């Protein structure tokens, strides 16, 4: 049977392969993530970052292995993987727009409840929900329909949902996209706090954000691991610079052109970093 | 939007109960009381459809099947009760010597019959729902498959004349668990049981809708895949709603038999199933009272207009589908909210249906 | 052999008829993800058109060949009317569209019941369909052979049209990825209308074929819609070859079951088979893979 993992376990991904009718989106990716670190997964558009998370969470069929402690995640249905303690957010914030913030969190908290409690009406607010609201600064929005939250607030709500879910592994797909500078700082600090006892894996495009909060980074490119290490190591890697400077082939350039501002920001960041070095 | 104060709704159920259980029996003639009882049977099934379709997003187009399970269970028992120790008259007609079909035998027992009315739909809907939901069959596929089942069952019943009475159905019941059905007092009692069951079903869905399960069901309806990532299996959530709907349809069917006095394949087939949907759509699929009131309204139209002006009635039902779904997808029960919104100012949007859609594709 | 060949022959004709009914349904379903429940009534319109053409052209030898294109156009125009008046307002609500078209189908049935005699109308079979072929010593009525030929011609024409004309390519692009097609400058509105015209027109052709095999009355469409849908579901969305195989499978299956047991039991068995089949292949025989979760 599936028992939730204990808090000391690590997430170890080995030789992950994902194929979409012939097209190799992820071709042999390995990395690990441990409690206590804020792990980053970066790479140009289409590098396969989201697909990696999809594979780990059971959304896309994959080969290879993704283990949380002793438990193999691949091959299990989505909800079973969640019950093992793996939670994720989505690139486009996905909350239940018609339900209030509280209702959203209450549903997320539900997997720890017995089914009989499902038939009862909610009375008061669970302490775990209150705590998550405080962590994410959403206390005042308790009764707000999630649909009218700002973009950043929706992303916080998603993180709060993972907290009440008591996920041991948090896979966050671009959690600060569209946030202001202050919001990013708040989110980064929140992630650092959370990471003390859990595994946090962040997919991001924002290099500045990555530099401030990453403990270790994995760079993906065209479905493969390009480089791995601390922020400084990765940024010093000539291969990484090449990819981000757009000389690594037309495909990447085209992909980067699709999101001009983001790509441009990345470029600027790296070049700036270069000149410092 | 879901904030319609729960206690207001409870009060509404109270008023409804008083109207059905106290006022109606004292002011209506026997004829109209039994008609109202018939509408209540459809309303019970409709409350279930509201649960499965309105809140759960599963368009159940074959509730006639579960209606039939309850109705035929009851009808077989009442037929046997009328026939006493012998073989029912219509069977003798087709083959005087053959014995009672084996599957009829247990329906001599009152307890078995009552159990069957509850257990048969639960098992049937459980198996069908499990098979379909686990394989993520939904939307139009689910709708048409349920309808196909209704067609298949109605055809099967039509063709098994000796076993089920075929197209003529089962009728001429004299007793209802020992009570003589001809006696007006007993007929009133049957009506009261039916109306009571309708009120009970309303209370059940009232509690379900305000419970955590109700919220989870709506969440599953609007973003099935997202729910999966919270550790729930949406198939199970939907299964509960679907089985609940089936059970209510069966109860409605079971009470239909003593009230109307006949059950035929026409009451369980595709057309009948669609008529049940019509009432729910008309009243308001996701609201508490909408399905029941809509079903009563459509039932009333069916038995008054449907017999005096059948052509016109079909056109009305057809138009009702088109007009209601096109212009008033939340049914009549959304009218007050619309008026309020209109008075508040035209700029304000009613709800954000588009917003939920975006959830459906939680892809990157 | 007695238990096998006759139902096989009869079943492949039934399958061909189902295929004709399902072709258009699958086209419109693939296009907008919506089941047009009035599709069966478009088939009925085709059958009544055959009858009306016979009132004008006396010779049934000639009237049926004339009725085929006429029925295509008449049913197609009905489809176009439905698209323009109702369906185009509901593209984002597929399940609701299903219900609205239920309403349309009720109205069309009732209208047919009032316009034509309620017991139906006789469509005379042309003389050249009177005979039969002999296959392995068993009779195969020419009417059934004709249905198969007609279905083959329609499938071939549709496939060629989808493949070689620019409109066809646009339809396929839209079925594949509506948003992308739109951004690529395809007017999906025009494509939708055309698809609806062609899809409904095919139902009209199916109706002419149906009128030669069974009765022509107001409820005939209702008999076809469910099996035709099962064919579409089992075949997979937007897949011509899936639809063909599924139609033959369902047709032969129904006919065999009906031959071995009874017609009504066959329906129940077919239903169970489709459910079992969906357990194995929930997406149908062939699928177009997309990234979407739904
Ligand atoms: N279901 C799918 N079917 C076909 N191709 C897919 C599917 N999912 C992903 N891909 C392809 O796999 C590649 C990797 O996609 P992925 O979304 O993982 O990239 P990403 O690194 O998350 O990019 P971004 O930064 O834009 O989010 C892309 O080329 C994408 O088109
Ligand atoms: Mg991504």
CSV table of C-alpha atoms in Angstrom, one decimal, chain A residues 56-212:
chain,number,residue,atom,x,y,z
A,56,UNK,CA,7.0,12.8,-12.0
A,57,UNK,CA,3.4,13.6,-11.2
A,58,UNK,CA,2.0,10.9,-13.4
A,59,UNK,CA,0.5,13.2,-16.0
A,60,UNK,CA,2.7,12.0,-18.8
A,61,UNK,CA,3.8,8.5,-19.3
A,62,UNK,CA,7.6,8.2,-18.8
A,63,UNK,CA,10.3,5.6,-18.5
A,64,UNK,CA,13.3,5.7,-16.2
A,65,UNK,CA,12.8,6.2,-12.5
A,66,UNK,CA,11.6,8.8,-10.1
A,67,UNK,CA,11.9,7.8,-6.5
A,68,UNK,CA,10.8,9.5,-3.4
A,69,UNK,CA,12.7,7.7,-0.7
A,70,UNK,CA,12.0,4.0,-1.4
A,71,UNK,CA,8.8,4.6,-3.4
A,72,UNK,CA,8.9,4.5,-7.2
A,73,UNK,CA,6.6,7.2,-8.5
A,74,UNK,CA,6.5,6.4,-12.2
A,75,UNK,CA,3.7,4.2,-13.3
A,76,UNK,CA,1.3,5.2,-10.6
A,77,UNK,CA,-1.9,7.1,-11.2
A,78,UNK,CA,-1.8,10.8,-10.5
A,79,UNK,CA,-3.9,10.8,-7.3
A,80,UNK,CA,-1.8,8.0,-5.8
A,81,UNK,CA,1.4,9.9,-6.4
A,82,UNK,CA,-0.2,12.9,-4.7
A,83,UNK,CA,-1.1,10.7,-1.7
A,84,UNK,CA,2.6,9.8,-1.5
A,85,UNK,CA,3.2,13.4,-0.7
A,86,UNK,CA,4.1,14.9,-4.1
A,87,UNK,CA,2.3,18.1,-4.9
A,88,UNK,CA,2.6,20.5,-7.9
A,89,UNK,CA,1.5,23.8,-9.2
A,90,UNK,CA,0.8,24.6,-12.8
A,91,UNK,CA,2.3,27.0,-15.3
A,92,UNK,CA,-1.1,28.7,-15.7
A,93,UNK,CA,-2.4,29.1,-12.1
A,94,UNK,CA,-5.1,26.5,-11.7
A,95,UNK,CA,-7.4,27.1,-8.8
A,96,UNK,CA,-11.2,26.6,-8.5
A,97,UNK,CA,-12.4,29.9,-9.6
A,98,UNK,CA,-15.9,29.5,-8.5
A,99,UNK,CA,-15.0,28.5,-5.0
A,100,UNK,CA,-13.7,30.8,-2.3
A,101,UNK,CA,-10.1,30.8,-1.1
A,102,UNK,CA,-11.2,28.9,2.0
A,103,UNK,CA,-13.1,26.3,0.0
A,104,UNK,CA,-10.1,25.8,-2.3
A,105,UNK,CA,-7.9,25.1,0.7
A,106,UNK,CA,-10.5,23.0,2.4
A,107,UNK,CA,-10.6,20.7,-0.6
A,108,UNK,CA,-6.9,20.5,-0.7
A,109,UNK,CA,-6.8,19.6,2.9
A,110,UNK,CA,-9.4,16.8,2.3
A,111,UNK,CA,-7.1,13.9,1.6
A,112,UNK,CA,-6.2,13.6,5.2
A,113,UNK,CA,-9.8,13.4,6.3
A,114,UNK,CA,-12.0,10.4,6.7
A,115,UNK,CA,-14.7,10.1,4.1
A,116,UNK,CA,-17.4,10.6,6.7
A,117,UNK,CA,-16.2,14.1,7.2
A,118,UNK,CA,-16.9,14.7,3.5
A,119,UNK,CA,-20.6,14.5,4.2
A,120,UNK,CA,-20.5,17.1,6.9
A,121,UNK,CA,-20.5,20.8,6.5
A,122,UNK,CA,-17.4,22.7,7.2
A,123,UNK,CA,-17.4,24.4,10.6
A,124,UNK,CA,-14.7,27.0,11.3
A,125,UNK,CA,-11.3,26.9,9.8
A,126,UNK,CA,-8.8,24.1,10.2
A,127,UNK,CA,-5.6,25.2,12.0
A,128,UNK,CA,-3.5,23.9,9.1
A,129,UNK,CA,-5.5,26.1,6.7
A,130,UNK,CA,-5.1,29.1,8.9
A,131,UNK,CA,-1.4,28.5,9.1
A,132,UNK,CA,-1.1,28.2,5.4
A,133,UNK,CA,-3.1,31.4,4.9
A,134,UNK,CA,-0.7,33.2,7.2
A,135,UNK,CA,2.4,31.8,5.5
A,136,UNK,CA,1.1,33.0,2.2
A,137,UNK,CA,-0.4,36.3,3.4
A,138,UNK,CA,-3.9,35.4,2.2
A,139,UNK,CA,-5.7,35.7,5.5
A,140,UNK,CA,-7.7,38.7,4.3
A,141,UNK,CA,-8.8,36.9,1.2
A,142,UNK,CA,-10.4,34.0,3.1
A,143,UNK,CA,-13.9,34.5,1.6
A,144,UNK,CA,-12.8,35.9,-1.8
A,145,UNK,CA,-13.7,33.8,-4.8
A,146,UNK,CA,-10.5,32.5,-6.2
A,147,UNK,CA,-11.4,33.6,-9.6
A,148,UNK,CA,-11.0,37.3,-8.8
A,149,UNK,CA,-7.6,37.0,-7.0
A,150,UNK,CA,-4.7,38.7,-8.7
A,151,UNK,CA,-2.3,36.5,-10.7
A,152,UNK,CA,0.3,36.5,-7.9
A,153,UNK,CA,-2.3,35.7,-5.3
A,154,UNK,CA,-3.5,32.8,-7.3
A,155,UNK,CA,0.0,31.4,-7.3
A,156,UNK,CA,0.2,31.9,-3.6
A,157,UNK,CA,-3.1,30.1,-3.2
A,158,UNK,CA,-1.7,27.2,-5.1
A,159,UNK,CA,1.3,27.1,-2.8
A,160,UNK,CA,-1.0,27.3,0.2
A,161,UNK,CA,-3.0,24.4,-1.2
A,162,UNK,CA,0.2,22.4,-1.3
A,163,UNK,CA,1.0,23.3,2.3
A,164,UNK,CA,-2.4,22.2,3.6
A,165,UNK,CA,-2.0,19.1,1.5
A,166,UNK,CA,1.1,18.6,3.6
A,167,UNK,CA,3.1,17.7,0.4
A,168,UNK,CA,6.6,16.6,1.1
A,169,UNK,CA,7.7,17.4,-2.4
A,170,UNK,CA,6.6,20.7,-4.0
A,171,UNK,CA,7.1,21.0,-7.7
A,172,UNK,CA,6.4,24.6,-8.7
A,173,UNK,CA,6.1,25.5,-12.3
A,174,UNK,CA,7.1,29.1,-12.8
A,175,UNK,CA,5.7,30.3,-9.4
A,176,UNK,CA,6.8,33.9,-9.8
A,177,UNK,CA,5.8,34.6,-13.4
A,178,UNK,CA,3.9,37.9,-13.5
A,179,UNK,CA,4.8,38.9,-10.0
A,180,UNK,CA,6.2,42.3,-9.0
A,181,UNK,CA,9.6,42.6,-7.5
A,182,UNK,CA,8.4,42.7,-3.9
A,183,UNK,CA,6.1,39.8,-4.5
A,184,UNK,CA,9.0,37.8,-5.9
A,185,UNK,CA,11.0,38.5,-2.8
A,186,UNK,CA,8.1,37.5,-0.6
A,187,UNK,CA,7.7,34.3,-2.6
A,188,UNK,CA,11.4,33.5,-2.5
A,189,UNK,CA,11.5,33.9,1.3
A,190,UNK,CA,8.4,31.8,1.6
A,191,UNK,CA,10.1,29.1,-0.5
A,192,UNK,CA,13.2,29.2,1.7
A,193,UNK,CA,11.1,28.8,4.8
A,194,UNK,CA,9.1,25.9,3.3
A,195,UNK,CA,12.2,24.2,2.1
A,196,UNK,CA,13.5,23.7,5.6
A,197,UNK,CA,11.5,20.5,6.0
A,198,UNK,CA,10.4,19.7,2.5
A,199,UNK,CA,11.7,19.2,-1.0
A,200,UNK,CA,11.2,22.3,-3.2
A,201,UNK,CA,11.8,22.1,-6.9
A,202,UNK,CA,11.2,25.3,-8.8
A,203,UNK,CA,11.0,25.7,-12.6
A,204,UNK,CA,11.8,29.3,-13.5
A,205,UNK,CA,12.7,31.6,-16.3
A,206,UNK,CA,13.6,34.5,-14.0
A,207,UNK,CA,17.4,34.4,-13.6
A,208,UNK,CA,17.5,37.1,-11.0
A,209,UNK,CA,15.1,35.1,-8.8
A,210,UNK,CA,17.0,31.9,-9.4
A,211,UNK,CA,20.3,33.6,-8.4
A,212,UNK,CA,18.8,34.9,-5.2
